[in-house]
Amino acid sequence: MAVPARRTSKTAKRMRRSHFKLSVNGVSVCSHCGAICKPHTVCKNCGYYDGKQIIKVKGSK
């Protein structure tokens, strides 16, 4: 088995792990109610998509 010749420093370890992070998926703003939602999907807050009401949601405008 291979054995490391030297201990990996904290800096080298952290620089290597700097790319292991979460990224924010694309989000858009609903043109009808202004809520944040996924692009190209019906808004869960108001039920509108592309300026038309697709589903009826309780408590929508």
XYZ file of C-alpha atoms in Angstrom:
61
model
C 0.000 0.000 0.000
C 1.130 3.523 -0.722
C 1.965 5.624 2.298
C 2.120 9.421 2.041
C 5.648 10.730 2.503
C 4.443 13.884 4.256
C 1.336 14.998 6.030
C -1.016 17.144 3.926
C -1.102 20.643 5.367
C -4.358 22.330 6.383
C -3.968 24.891 3.610
C -3.403 22.315 0.874
C -6.333 20.263 2.131
C -8.642 23.294 2.223
C -7.564 24.520 -1.212
C -8.315 21.086 -2.659
C -11.749 21.077 -1.032
C -12.601 24.616 -2.140
C -14.544 23.240 -5.118
C -16.734 20.948 -2.971
C -19.564 23.397 -2.454
C -23.241 23.634 -3.192
C -24.424 25.744 -6.070
C -27.715 27.581 -6.311
C -29.993 26.229 -9.010
C -31.507 28.688 -11.444
C -34.436 30.582 -9.983
C -36.750 33.150 -11.508
C -39.349 35.599 -10.249
C -43.022 35.019 -10.985
C -44.326 37.804 -13.243
C -47.788 37.627 -11.630
C -47.140 37.523 -7.874
C -43.386 38.177 -7.582
C -42.614 34.950 -5.730
C -39.368 33.054 -6.360
C -39.940 29.834 -8.324
C -38.201 27.471 -10.728
C -38.069 28.666 -14.325
C -40.469 27.126 -16.871
C -42.793 25.748 -14.169
C -46.163 26.760 -12.760
C -45.842 29.074 -9.749
C -46.795 27.229 -6.564
C -47.824 30.486 -4.916
C -50.403 31.750 -7.437
C -50.795 28.957 -10.059
C -49.877 31.134 -13.053
C -47.561 30.248 -15.934
C -46.800 32.467 -18.931
C -49.441 35.000 -17.842
C -52.241 32.435 -17.682
C -53.775 30.701 -14.684
C -53.029 27.001 -14.998
C -54.031 25.651 -11.590
C -56.244 27.068 -8.881
C -54.424 27.642 -5.617
C -56.080 28.415 -2.298
C -55.411 31.961 -1.157
C -54.202 33.206 -4.548
C -54.900 36.716 -5.790
